[in-house]
Coordinates of C-alpha atoms in Angstrom, one line a residue:
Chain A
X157 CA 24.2 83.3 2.5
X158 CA 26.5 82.7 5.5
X159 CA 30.0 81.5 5.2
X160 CA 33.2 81.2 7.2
X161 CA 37.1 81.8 5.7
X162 CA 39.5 80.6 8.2
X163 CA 42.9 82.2 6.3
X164 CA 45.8 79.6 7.0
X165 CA 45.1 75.9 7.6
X166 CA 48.3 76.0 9.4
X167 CA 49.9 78.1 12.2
X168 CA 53.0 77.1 14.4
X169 CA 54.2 79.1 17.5
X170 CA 56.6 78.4 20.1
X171 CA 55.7 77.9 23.3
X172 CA 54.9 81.3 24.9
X173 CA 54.3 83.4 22.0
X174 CA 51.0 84.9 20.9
X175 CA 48.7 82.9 19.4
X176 CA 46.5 84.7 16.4
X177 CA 44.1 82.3 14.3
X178 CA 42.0 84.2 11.8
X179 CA 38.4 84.0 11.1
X180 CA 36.5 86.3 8.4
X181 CA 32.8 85.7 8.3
X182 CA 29.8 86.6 6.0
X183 CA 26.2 86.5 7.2
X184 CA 22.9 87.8 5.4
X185 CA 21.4 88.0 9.7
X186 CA 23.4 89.6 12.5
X187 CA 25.8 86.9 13.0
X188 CA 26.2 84.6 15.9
X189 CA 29.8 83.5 16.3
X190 CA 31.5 80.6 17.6
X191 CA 34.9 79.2 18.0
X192 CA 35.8 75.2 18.5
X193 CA 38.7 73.5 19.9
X194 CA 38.9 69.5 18.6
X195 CA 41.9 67.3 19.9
X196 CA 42.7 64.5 18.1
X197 CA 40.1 61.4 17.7
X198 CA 37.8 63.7 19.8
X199 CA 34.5 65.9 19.5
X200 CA 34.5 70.0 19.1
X201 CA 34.4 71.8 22.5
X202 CA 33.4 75.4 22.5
X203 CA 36.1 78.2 23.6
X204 CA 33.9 81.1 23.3
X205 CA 31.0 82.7 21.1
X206 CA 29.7 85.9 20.0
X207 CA 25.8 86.7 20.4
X208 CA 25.3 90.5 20.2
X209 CA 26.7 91.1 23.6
X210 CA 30.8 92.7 24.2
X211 CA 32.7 92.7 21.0
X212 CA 35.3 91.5 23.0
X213 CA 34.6 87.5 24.2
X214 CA 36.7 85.7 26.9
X215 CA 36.7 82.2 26.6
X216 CA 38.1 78.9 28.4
X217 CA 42.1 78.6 28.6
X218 CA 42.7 81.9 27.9
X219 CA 41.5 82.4 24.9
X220 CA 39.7 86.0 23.4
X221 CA 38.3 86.6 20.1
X222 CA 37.2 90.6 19.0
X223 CA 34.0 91.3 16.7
X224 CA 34.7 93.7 14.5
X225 CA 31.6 94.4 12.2
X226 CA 33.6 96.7 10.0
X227 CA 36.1 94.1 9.1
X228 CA 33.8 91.1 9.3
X229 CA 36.7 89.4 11.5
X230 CA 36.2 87.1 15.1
X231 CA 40.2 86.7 15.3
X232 CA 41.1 84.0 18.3
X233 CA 44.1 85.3 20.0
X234 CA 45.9 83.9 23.3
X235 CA 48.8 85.9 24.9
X236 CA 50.6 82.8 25.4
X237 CA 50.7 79.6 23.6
X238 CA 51.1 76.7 26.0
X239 CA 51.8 73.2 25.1
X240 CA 48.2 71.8 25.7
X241 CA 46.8 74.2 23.3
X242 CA 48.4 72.3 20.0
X243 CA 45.0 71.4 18.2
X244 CA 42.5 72.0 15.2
X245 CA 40.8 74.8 15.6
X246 CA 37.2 76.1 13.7
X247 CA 35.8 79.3 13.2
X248 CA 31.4 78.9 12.6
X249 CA 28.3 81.3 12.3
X250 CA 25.0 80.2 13.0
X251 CA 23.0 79.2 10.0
X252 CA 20.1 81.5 9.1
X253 CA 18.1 78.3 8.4
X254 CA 14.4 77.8 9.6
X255 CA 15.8 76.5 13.0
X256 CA 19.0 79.1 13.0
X257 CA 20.9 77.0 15.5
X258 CA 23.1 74.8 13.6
X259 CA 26.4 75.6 12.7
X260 CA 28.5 76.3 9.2
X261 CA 32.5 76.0 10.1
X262 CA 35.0 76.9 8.5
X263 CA 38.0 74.2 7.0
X264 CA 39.3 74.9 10.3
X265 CA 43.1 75.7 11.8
X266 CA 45.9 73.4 13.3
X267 CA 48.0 74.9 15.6
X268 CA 51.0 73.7 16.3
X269 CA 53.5 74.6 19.7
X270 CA 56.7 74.0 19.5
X271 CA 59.5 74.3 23.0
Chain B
X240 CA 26.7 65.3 33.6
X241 CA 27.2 62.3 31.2
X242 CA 27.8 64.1 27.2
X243 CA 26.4 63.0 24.0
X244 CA 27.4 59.2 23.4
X245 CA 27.8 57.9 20.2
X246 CA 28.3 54.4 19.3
X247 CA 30.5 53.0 17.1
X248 CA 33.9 55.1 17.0
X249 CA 34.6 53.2 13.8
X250 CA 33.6 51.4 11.4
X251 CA 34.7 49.5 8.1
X252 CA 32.9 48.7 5.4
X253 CA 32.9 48.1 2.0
X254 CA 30.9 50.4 -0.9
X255 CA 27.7 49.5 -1.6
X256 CA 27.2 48.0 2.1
X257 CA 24.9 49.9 4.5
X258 CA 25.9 51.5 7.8
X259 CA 23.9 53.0 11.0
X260 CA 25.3 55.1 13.3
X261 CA 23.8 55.9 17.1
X262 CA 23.5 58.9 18.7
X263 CA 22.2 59.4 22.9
X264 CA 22.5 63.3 23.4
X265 CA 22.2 65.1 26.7
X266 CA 19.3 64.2 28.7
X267 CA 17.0 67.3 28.2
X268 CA 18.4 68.2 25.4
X269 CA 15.3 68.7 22.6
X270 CA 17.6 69.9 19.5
X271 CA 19.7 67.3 17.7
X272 CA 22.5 67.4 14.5
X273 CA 24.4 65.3 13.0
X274 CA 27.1 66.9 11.0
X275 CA 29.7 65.3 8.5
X276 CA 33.4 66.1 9.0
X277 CA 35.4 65.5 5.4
X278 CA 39.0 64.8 6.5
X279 CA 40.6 68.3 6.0
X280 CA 37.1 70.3 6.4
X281 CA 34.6 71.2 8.8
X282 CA 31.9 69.8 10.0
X283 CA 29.1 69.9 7.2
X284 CA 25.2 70.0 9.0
X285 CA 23.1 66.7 7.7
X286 CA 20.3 67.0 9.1
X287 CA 18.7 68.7 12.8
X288 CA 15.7 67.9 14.9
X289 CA 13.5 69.8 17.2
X290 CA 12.3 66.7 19.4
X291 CA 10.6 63.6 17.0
X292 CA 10.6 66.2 14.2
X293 CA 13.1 67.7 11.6
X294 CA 13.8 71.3 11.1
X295 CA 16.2 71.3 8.4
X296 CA 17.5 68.2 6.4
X297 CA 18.5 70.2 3.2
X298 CA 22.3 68.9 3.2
X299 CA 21.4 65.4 3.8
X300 CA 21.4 63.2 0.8
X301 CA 18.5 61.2 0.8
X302 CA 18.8 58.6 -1.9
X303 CA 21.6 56.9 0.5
X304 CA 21.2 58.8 3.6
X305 CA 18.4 58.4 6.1
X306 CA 17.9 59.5 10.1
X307 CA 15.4 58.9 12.6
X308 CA 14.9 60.2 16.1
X309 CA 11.9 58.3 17.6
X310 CA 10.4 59.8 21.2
X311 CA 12.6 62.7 20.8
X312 CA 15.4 61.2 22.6
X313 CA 18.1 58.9 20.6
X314 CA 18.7 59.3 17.2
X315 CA 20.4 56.8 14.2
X316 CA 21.6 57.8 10.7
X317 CA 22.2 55.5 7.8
X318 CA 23.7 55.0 4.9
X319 CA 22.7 52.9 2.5
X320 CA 24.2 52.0 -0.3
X321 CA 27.8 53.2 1.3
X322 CA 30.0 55.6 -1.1
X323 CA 33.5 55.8 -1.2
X324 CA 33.0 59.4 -0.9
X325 CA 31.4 58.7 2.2
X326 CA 34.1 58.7 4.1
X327 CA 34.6 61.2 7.0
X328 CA 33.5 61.6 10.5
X329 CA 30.1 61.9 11.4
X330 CA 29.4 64.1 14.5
X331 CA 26.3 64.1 16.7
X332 CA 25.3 67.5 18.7
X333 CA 22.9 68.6 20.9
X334 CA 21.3 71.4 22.4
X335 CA 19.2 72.3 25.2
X336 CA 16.7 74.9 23.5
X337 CA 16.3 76.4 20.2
X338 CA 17.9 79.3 20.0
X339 CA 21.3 80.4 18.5
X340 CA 23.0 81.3 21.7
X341 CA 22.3 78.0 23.2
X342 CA 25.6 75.8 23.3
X343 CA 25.7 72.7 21.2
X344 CA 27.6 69.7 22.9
X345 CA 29.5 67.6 20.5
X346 CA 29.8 64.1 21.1
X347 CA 33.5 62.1 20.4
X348 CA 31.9 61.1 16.4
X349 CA 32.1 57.7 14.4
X350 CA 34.9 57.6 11.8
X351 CA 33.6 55.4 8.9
X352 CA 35.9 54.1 6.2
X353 CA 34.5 53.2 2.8
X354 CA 36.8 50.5 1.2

């Protein structure tokens, strides 16, 4: 069965430090991975997903997240946290339904960046 | 582009009344979901379509809930009789192709309230 454990509903940074959200997955297929950015009153947007390719995943606004099979881990990290980037943030693996397109998130992350 | 509309952003109701939520996804787009987001959690799949027909509606409770997508294009979900625990966001994707490394667009969601 596939599941998603986001560790630590809340992380707060200050404005230019590194941002590190944590994601640990399990899959029963090779595992299709996905991070999602949602502001406030507004849909998910995807920041960058994992299909087989580089273990290492550039994304939009900086963002990166590393596949590490070993660990079961797609950790989102940005250098430096800016303002804009204060949000909820969710971790998901593709379902290995019939279709194997939709999505199972995890509770998801809200970052907070403080000046 | 125009994104996946979604009409109402919220809605009020009392339990035991019924609901129906609309859904326009990308033009093009043949795969549709509508997922439940719990305040707190992620979203939660209901129910996905491949054109007209559904793939997967193995989360969606069926007693209460129902969804259609007739000509393969728009798609409503209902609920009927409304719960209390009904409560949460409901969240309309799509995607352009089957396939899990085909992006799913999220459209802003309809917040319902059960009173």
């Amino acid at each position: 069965a596939q599941s998603v454990t986001q560790l630590g509903s809340h992380v707060s940074v200050s404005e230019g430090a590194l941002v590190l959200l944590r994601c640990n997955y399990s899959s029963s297929v090779p595992p299709y991975l996905f991070w999602y950015v949602q502001y406030p009153n507004q849909g998910l947007q995807l920041l960058l997903k994992y299909t087989s390719a580089a273990t290492l995943v550039k994304g939009i606004n900086g963002f990166e997240a590393e596949f590490k099979k070993s660990e079961t881990s797609f950790h989102l990290t940005k250098p430096s946290a800016h303002m804009s980037d204060a949000a909820e943030y969710f971790c998901a693996v593709r379902m290995a339904n019939q279709a194997g397109t939709a999505l199972i998130f995890g509770k998801g992350t809200t970052l907070s960046v403080s000046s | 582009e125009a994104g996946v509309a979604q009409s109402p952003r919220y809605k009020i109701i009392e339990k035991r009344q019924s609901v129906a939520f609309w859904c326009n996804p990308i033009s093009g787009h043949a795969t549709l979901y509508w997922y439940q987001q719990i305040l707190g959690q992620g979203p939660k799949l209901l129910i996905q379509f491949q054109n007209n027909g559904v793939v997967d509606d193995s989360q969606l409770p069926k007693d209460r809930f129902s969804a259609e997508r007739l000509k393969g294009v728009d798609s409503t979900l209902k609920i009927q009789p409304a719960k209390l625990e009904d409560s949460a966001v409901y969240l309309c994707a799509s995607s352009f192709l089957q396939g899990a490394t085909y992006e799913q667009y999220f459209g802003p969601g309809t917040r319902l309230t059960v009173t």
